[in-house]
Tab-separated table of C-alpha atoms in Angstrom:
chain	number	residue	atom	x	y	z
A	255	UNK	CA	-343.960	-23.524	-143.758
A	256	UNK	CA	-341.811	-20.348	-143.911
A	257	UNK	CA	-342.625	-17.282	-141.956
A	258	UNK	CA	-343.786	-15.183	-145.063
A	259	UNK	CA	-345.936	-18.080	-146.341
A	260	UNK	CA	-347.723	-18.471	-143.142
A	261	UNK	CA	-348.361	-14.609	-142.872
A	262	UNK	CA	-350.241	-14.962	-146.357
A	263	UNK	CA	-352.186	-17.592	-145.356
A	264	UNK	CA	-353.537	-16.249	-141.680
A	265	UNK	CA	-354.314	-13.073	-144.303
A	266	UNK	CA	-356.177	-14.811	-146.684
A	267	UNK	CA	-357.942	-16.954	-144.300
A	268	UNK	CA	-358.947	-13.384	-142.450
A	269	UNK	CA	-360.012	-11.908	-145.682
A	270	UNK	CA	-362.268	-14.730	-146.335
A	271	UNK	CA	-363.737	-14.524	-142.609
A	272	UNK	CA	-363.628	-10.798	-141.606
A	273	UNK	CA	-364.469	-9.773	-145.366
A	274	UNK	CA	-365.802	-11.825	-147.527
A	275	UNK	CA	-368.227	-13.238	-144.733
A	276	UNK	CA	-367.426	-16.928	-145.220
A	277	UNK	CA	-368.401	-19.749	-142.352
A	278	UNK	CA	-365.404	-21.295	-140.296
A	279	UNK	CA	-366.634	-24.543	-141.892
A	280	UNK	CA	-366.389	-22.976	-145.127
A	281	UNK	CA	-362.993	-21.906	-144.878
A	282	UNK	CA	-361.974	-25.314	-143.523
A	283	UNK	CA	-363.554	-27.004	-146.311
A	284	UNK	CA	-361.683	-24.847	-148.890
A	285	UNK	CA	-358.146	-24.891	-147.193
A	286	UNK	CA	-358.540	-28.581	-145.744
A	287	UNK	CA	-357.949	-27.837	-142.343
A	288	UNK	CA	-360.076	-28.222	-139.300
A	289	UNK	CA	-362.819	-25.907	-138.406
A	290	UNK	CA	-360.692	-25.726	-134.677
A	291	UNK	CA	-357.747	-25.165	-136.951
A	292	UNK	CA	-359.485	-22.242	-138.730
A	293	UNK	CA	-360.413	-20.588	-135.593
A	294	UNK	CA	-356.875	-21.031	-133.887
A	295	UNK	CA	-355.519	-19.112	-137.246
A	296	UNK	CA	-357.630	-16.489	-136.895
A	297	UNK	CA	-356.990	-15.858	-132.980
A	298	UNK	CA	-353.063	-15.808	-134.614
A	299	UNK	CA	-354.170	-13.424	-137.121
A	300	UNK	CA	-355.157	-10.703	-134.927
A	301	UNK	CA	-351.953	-11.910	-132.596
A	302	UNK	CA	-349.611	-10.824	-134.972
A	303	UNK	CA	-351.734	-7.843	-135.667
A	304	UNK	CA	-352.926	-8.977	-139.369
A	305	UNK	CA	-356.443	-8.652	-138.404
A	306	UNK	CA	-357.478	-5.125	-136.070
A	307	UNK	CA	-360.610	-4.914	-134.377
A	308	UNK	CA	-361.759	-1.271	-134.217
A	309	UNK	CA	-364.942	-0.997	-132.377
A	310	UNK	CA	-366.598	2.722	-133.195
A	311	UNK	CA	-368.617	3.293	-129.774
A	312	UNK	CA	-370.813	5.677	-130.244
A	313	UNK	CA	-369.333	9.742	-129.389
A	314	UNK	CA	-371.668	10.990	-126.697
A	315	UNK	CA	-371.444	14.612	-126.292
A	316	UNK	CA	-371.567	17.360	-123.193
A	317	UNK	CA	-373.670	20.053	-125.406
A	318	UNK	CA	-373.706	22.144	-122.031
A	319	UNK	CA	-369.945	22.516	-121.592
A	320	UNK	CA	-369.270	23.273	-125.626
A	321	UNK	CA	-371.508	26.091	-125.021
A	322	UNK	CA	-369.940	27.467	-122.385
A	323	UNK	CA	-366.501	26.685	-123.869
A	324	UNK	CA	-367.485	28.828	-127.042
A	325	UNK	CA	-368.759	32.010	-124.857
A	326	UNK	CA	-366.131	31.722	-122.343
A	327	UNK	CA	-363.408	32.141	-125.005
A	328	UNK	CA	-364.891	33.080	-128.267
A	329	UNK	CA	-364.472	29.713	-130.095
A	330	UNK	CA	-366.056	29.156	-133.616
A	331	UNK	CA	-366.973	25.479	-132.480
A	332	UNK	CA	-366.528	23.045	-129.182
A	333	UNK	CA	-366.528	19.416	-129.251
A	334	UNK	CA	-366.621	17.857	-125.503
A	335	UNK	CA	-366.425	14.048	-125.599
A	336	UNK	CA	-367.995	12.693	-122.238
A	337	UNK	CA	-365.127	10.740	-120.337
A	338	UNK	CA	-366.559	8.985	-117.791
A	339	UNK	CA	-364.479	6.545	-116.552
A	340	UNK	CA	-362.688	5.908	-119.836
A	341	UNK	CA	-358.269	5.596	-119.292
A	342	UNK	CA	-356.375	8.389	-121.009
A	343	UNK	CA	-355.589	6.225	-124.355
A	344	UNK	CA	-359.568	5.197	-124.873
A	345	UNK	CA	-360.469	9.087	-124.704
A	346	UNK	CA	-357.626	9.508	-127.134
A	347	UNK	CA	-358.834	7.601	-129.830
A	348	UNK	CA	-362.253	9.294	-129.009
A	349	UNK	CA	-360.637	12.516	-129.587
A	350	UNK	CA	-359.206	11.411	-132.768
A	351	UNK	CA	-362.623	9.862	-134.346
A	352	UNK	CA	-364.352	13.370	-133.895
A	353	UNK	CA	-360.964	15.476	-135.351
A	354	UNK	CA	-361.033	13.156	-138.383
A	355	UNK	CA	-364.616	13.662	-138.694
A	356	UNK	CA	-364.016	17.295	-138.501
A	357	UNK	CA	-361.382	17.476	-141.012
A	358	UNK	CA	-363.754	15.621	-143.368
A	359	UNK	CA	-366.592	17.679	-143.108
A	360	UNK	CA	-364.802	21.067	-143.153
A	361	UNK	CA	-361.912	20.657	-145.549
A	362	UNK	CA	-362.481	22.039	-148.670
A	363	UNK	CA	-361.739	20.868	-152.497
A	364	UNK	CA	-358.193	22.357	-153.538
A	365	UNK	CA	-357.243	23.102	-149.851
A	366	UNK	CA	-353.935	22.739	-147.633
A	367	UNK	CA	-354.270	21.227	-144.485
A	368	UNK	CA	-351.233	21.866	-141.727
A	369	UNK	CA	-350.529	19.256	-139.045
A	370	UNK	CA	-348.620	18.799	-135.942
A	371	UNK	CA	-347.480	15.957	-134.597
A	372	UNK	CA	-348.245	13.746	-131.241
A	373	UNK	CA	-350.383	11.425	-130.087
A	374	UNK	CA	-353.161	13.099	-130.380
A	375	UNK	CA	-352.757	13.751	-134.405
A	376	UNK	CA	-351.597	10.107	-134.673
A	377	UNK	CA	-355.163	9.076	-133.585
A	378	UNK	CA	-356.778	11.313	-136.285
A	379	UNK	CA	-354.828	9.974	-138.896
A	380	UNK	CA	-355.774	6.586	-137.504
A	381	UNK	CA	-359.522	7.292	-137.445
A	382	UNK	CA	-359.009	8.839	-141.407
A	383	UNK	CA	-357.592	6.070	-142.477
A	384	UNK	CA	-361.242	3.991	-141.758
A	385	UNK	CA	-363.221	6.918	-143.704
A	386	UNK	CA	-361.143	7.536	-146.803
A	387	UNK	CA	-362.391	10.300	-149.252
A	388	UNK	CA	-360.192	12.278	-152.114
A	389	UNK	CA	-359.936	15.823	-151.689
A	390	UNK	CA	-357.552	17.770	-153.787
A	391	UNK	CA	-355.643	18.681	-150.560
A	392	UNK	CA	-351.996	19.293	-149.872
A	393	UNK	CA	-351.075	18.121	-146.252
A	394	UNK	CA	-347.856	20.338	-144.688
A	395	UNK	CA	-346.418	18.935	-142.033
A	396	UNK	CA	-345.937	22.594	-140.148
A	397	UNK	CA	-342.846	21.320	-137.863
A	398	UNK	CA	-339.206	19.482	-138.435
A	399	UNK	CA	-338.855	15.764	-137.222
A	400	UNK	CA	-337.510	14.508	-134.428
A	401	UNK	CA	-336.023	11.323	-135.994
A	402	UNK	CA	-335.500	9.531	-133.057
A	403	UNK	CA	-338.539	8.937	-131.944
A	404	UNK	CA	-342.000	6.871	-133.417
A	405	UNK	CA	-341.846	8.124	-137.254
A	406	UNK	CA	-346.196	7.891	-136.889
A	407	UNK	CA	-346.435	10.237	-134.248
A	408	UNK	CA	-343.363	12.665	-134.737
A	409	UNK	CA	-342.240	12.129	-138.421
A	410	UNK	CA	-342.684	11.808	-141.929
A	411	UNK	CA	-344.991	8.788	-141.643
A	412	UNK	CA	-347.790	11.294	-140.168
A	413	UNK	CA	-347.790	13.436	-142.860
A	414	UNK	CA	-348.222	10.813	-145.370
A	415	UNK	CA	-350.657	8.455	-143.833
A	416	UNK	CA	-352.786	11.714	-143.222
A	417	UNK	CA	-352.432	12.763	-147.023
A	418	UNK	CA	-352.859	8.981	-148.429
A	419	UNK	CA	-356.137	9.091	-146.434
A	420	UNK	CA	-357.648	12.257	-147.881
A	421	UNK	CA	-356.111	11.556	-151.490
A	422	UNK	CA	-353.673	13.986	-151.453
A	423	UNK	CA	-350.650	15.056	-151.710
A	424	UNK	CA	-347.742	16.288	-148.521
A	425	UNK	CA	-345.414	18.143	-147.648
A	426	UNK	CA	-342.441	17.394	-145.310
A	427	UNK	CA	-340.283	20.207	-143.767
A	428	UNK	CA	-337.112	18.738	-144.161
A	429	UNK	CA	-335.584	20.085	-141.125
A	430	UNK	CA	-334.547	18.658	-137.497
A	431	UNK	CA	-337.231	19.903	-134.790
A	432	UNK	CA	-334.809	21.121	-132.178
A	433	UNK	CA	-331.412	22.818	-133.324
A	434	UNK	CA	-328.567	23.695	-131.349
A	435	UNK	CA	-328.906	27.438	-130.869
A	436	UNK	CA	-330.490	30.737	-132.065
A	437	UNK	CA	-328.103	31.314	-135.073
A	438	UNK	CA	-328.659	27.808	-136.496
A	439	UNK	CA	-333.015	28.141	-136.078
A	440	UNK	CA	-332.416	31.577	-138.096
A	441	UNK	CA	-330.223	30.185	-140.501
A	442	UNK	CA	-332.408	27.349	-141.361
A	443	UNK	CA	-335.537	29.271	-141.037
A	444	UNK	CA	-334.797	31.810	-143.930
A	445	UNK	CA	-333.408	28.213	-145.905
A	446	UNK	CA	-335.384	28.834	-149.049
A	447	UNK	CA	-337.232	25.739	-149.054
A	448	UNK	CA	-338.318	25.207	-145.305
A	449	UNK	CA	-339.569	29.096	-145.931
A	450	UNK	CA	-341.744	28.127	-148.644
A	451	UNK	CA	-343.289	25.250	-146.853
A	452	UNK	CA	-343.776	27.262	-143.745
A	453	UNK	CA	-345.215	30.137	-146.011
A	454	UNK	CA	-346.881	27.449	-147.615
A	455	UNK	CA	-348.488	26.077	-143.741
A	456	UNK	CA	-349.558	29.668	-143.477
A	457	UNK	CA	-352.015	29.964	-146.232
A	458	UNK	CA	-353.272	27.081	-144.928
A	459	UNK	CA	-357.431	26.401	-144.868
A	460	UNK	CA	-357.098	24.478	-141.877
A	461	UNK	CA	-354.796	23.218	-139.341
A	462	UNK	CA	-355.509	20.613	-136.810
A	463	UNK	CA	-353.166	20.280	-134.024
A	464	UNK	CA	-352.231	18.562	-131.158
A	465	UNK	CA	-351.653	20.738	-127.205
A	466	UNK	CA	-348.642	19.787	-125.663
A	467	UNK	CA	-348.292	20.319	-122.205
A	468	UNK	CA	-345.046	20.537	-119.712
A	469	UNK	CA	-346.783	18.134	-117.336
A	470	UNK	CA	-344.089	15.379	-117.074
A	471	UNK	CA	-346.390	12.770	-116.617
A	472	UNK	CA	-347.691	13.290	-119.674
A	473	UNK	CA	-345.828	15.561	-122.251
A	474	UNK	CA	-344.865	13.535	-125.604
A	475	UNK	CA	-341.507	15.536	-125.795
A	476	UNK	CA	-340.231	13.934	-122.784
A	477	UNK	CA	-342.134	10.475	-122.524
A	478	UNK	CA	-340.404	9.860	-126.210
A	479	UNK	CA	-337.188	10.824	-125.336
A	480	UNK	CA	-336.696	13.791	-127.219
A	481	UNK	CA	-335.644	16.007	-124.009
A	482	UNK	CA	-334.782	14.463	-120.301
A	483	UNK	CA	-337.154	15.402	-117.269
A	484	UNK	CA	-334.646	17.491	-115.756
A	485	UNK	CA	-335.141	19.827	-119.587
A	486	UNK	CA	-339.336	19.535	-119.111
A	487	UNK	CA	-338.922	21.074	-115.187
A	488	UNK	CA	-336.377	23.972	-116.463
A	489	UNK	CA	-338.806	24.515	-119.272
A	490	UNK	CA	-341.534	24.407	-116.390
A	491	UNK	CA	-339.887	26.496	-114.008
A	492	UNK	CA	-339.429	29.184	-117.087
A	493	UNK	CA	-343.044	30.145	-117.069
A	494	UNK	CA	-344.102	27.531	-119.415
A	495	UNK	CA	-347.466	25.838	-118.962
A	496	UNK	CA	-347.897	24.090	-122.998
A	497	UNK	CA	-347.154	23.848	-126.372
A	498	UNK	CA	-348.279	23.748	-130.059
A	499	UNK	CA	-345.659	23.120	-132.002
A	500	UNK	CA	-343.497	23.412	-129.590
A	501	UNK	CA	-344.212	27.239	-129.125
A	502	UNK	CA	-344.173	27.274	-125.532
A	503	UNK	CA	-346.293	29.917	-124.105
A	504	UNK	CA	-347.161	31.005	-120.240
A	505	UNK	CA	-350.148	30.283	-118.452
A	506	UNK	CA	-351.892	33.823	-120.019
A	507	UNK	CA	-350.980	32.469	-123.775
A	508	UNK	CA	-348.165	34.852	-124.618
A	509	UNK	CA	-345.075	32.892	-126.400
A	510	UNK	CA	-342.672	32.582	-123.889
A	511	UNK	CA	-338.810	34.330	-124.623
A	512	UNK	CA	-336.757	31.085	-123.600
A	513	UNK	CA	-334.265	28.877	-124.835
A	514	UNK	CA	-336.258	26.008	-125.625
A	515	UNK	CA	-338.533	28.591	-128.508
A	516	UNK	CA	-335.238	29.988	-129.601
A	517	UNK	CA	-334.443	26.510	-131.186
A	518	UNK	CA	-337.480	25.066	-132.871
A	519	UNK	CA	-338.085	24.701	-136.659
A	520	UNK	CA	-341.916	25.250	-137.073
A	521	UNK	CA	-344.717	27.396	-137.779
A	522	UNK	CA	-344.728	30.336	-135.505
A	523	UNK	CA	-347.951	30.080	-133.774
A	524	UNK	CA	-348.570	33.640	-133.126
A	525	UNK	CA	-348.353	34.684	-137.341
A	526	UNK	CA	-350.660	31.625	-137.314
A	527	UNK	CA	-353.331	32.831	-135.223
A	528	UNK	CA	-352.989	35.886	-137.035
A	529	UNK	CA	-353.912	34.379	-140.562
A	530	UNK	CA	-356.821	33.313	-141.758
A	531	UNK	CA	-356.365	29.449	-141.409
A	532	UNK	CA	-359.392	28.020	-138.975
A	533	UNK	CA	-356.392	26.010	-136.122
A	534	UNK	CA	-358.212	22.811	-134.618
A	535	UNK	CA	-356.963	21.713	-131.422
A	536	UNK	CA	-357.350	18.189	-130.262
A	537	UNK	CA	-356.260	17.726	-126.509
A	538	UNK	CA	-357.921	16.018	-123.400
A	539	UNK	CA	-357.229	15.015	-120.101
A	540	UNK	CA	-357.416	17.438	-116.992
A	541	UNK	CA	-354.017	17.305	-116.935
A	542	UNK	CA	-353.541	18.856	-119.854
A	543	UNK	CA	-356.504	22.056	-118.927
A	544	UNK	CA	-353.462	24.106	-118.217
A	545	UNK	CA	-352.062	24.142	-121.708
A	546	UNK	CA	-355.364	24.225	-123.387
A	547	UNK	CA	-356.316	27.351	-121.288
A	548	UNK	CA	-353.374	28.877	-122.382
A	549	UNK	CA	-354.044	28.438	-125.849
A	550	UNK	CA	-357.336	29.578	-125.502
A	551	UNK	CA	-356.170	32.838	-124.103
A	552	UNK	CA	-354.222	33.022	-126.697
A	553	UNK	CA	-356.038	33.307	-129.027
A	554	UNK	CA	-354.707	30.066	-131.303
A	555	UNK	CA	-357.280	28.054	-131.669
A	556	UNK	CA	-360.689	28.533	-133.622
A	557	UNK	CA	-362.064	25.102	-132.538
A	558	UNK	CA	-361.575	22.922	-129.717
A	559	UNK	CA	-362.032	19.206	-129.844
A	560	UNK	CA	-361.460	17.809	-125.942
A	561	UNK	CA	-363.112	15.773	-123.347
A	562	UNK	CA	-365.750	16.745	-120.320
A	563	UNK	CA	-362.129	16.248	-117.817
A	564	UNK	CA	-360.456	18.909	-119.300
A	565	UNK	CA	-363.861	20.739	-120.188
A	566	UNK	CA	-364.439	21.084	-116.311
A	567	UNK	CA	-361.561	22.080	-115.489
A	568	UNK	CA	-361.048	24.645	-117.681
A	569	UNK	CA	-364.114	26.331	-117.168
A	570	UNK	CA	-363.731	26.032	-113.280
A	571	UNK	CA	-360.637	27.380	-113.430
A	572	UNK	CA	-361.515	31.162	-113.085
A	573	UNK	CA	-364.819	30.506	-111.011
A	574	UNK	CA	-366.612	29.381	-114.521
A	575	UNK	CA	-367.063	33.278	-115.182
A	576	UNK	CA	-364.092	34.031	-117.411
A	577	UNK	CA	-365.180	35.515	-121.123
C-alpha cells in the first residue's frame, strides 16, 4: 500500500473511532481487519500525528494574586493560572487556553484584532482553533517576519490560523522583522503599505501579545536563531530587560535608545499604549517577571494573562507594596 493510501486509511479508521464513536470490533468488521489490527492503526494514527489528543484540564485560578496584580499596577483585568509543579510548555498551553478564551469573549463584531508573534501567541491560536466562532474581524499581524524561523510562531502562518479560527479575514506586514540599519527601518516604515497596516494595527480593538524577555535561557529571538547569544547579552548589557514586539525597554518600561529598536519593523509600542486598543499580554514563567514588570510599568498592557510563578515574583519584587 502506498504511503498516501495508508495515511487515508489510519484517517478514516480514526474518524470512525475518535468521531463517529464506532467499536474496535465494528471497525474491524467493516474494513476486514483484526480488532488487534484496528487498535495497532490507531496507536499509528496518533504516531504520525493524524489523531491529537488535547486534554482541557480544568484552569484553576489564584483570585488573590489577580487582585493584587490589578491594584499594584492599574490593570483592567488579571488572569493568574496556578502553576504548581507544571514544566514551562504545560503552563504555556494553559496560558494560551485562557488568552483564546479572552479573545472570544471580548472581541467585538466588525473589530481588528493585532497580534504578535511567539510561543506564547502560537498557543492561543492553538487553543482557538478547538473553539471556532465567526466574528467579522480583521487579524493584523503588527510585526514583519522573520522567515527563517517556525512560520506558526514567527510568520504568516500565525496570522492566518488565528483569522481562519475567528472567521475572518488578515493582514500580513509584508516586511522583514530586523533590517540592516536606521535608514532602511525609516525607509520601509513610511512604505505606503506597511504604514497603512501599522495605522491599520493602531485602530485596533484589541491586541493580544506575547512578552519577550532577554533571558537567554528562554528568549524566542535567540532559542530560534534569529540573533546569536553573544547579540541577546549586548542587548542585555544595554539596559534591556524584555520585549513586545521587539520594542526593547529597561527594567522601569521606558523604550530603550539602542541598536537593536533602531532596526525593527513593527508597531511602536509606546503610540500603542497611547491609543485606545485594550493590549493583552500573555507571558509566564518567573523567569520572564522581569520583562512583564517592565511592561507593566510601562504602561502597555491593559490585561495580563500569566501564571502564580511569575505572579509572585512580580509582586515580591518591590516588597509587594508597589502601586
Amino acid at each position: 500500500m502506498r504511503t498516501e493510501e495508508r495515511l487515508q486509511l489510519l484517517a478514516e479508521i480514526a474518524d470512525q473511532y475518535y468521531e463517529q464513536g464506532l467499536t474496535q470490533n465494528q471497525i474491524a468488521r467493516t474494513h476486514g481487519y483484526s480488532r488487534s489490527a484496528i487498535s495497532r492503526m490507531l496507536n499509528e494514527a496518533r504516531d504520525k500525528h493524524i489523531v491529537q489528543i488535547q486534554i482541557n484540564y480544568p484552569l484553576q485560578r489564584d483570585r488573590t494574586l489577580e487582585r493584587t496584580l490589578e491594584r499594584q499596577y492599574d490593570l483592567q483585568s488579571a488572569f493568574v493560572v496556578k502553576r504548581g509543579g507544571l514544566p514551562y510548555r504545560h503552563i504555556l498551553r494553559r496560558l494560551g487556553r485562557l488568552g483564546a478564551n479572552y479573545v472570544i469573549d471580548n472581541l467585538p463584531d466588525e473589530s481588528i484584532l493585532g497580534i504578535s508573534w511567539g510561543t506564547t501567541i502560537f498557543e492561543v491560536s492553538n487553543a482557538l482553533t478547538t473553539a471556532r466562532r465567526n466574528f467579522d474581524v480583521e487579524v493584523i499581524h503588527m510585526m514583519g517576519t522573520i522567515g527563517k524561523g517556525d512560520p506558526f510562531i514567527e510568520g504568516h502562518e500565525l496570522v492566518r490560523s488565528i483569522a481562519n479560527s475567528l472567521g475572518g479575514k488578515y493582514h500580513e506586514l509584508h516586511s522583514p522583522l530586523i533590517v540592516e540599519n536606521k535608514a532602511t527601518q525609516k525607509a520601509l516604515l513610511n512604505e505606503p503599505n506597511i504604514r497603512e497596516t501599522l495605522d491599520m494595527a493602531l485602530d485596533a480593538d484589541l491586541a493580544i501579545v506575547g512578552v519577550g524577555s532577554t533571558d537567554t535561557s528562554i528568549s524566542t529571538l535567540m532559542t530560534g536563531g534569529n540573533i546569536s547569544k553573544e547579540e541577546m547579552q549586548n542587548i542585555q548589557e544595554q539596559g534591556a530587560v524584555g520585549d513586545i514586539c521587539l520594542n526593547h525597554y529597561d527594567q522601569d518600561g521606558k523604550v530603550l535608545d539602542i541598536d537593536i529598536n533602531q532596526r525593527v519593523i513593527g508597531i511602536d509600542i509606546k503610540k500603542l499604549a497611547k491609543s485606545s486598543c485594550r493590549v493583552v499580554g500573555v507571558a509566564g514563567d518567573e523567569r520572564k517577571a522581569s520583562a512583564i514588570l517592565g511592561a507593566l510599568r510601562g504602561g502597555f498592557l491593559d490585561v495580563l494573562i500569566t501564571d502564580t510563578h511569575a505572579a509572585r515574583s512580580i509582586i515580591d519584587s518591590n516588597g509587594g507594596t508597589e502601586k
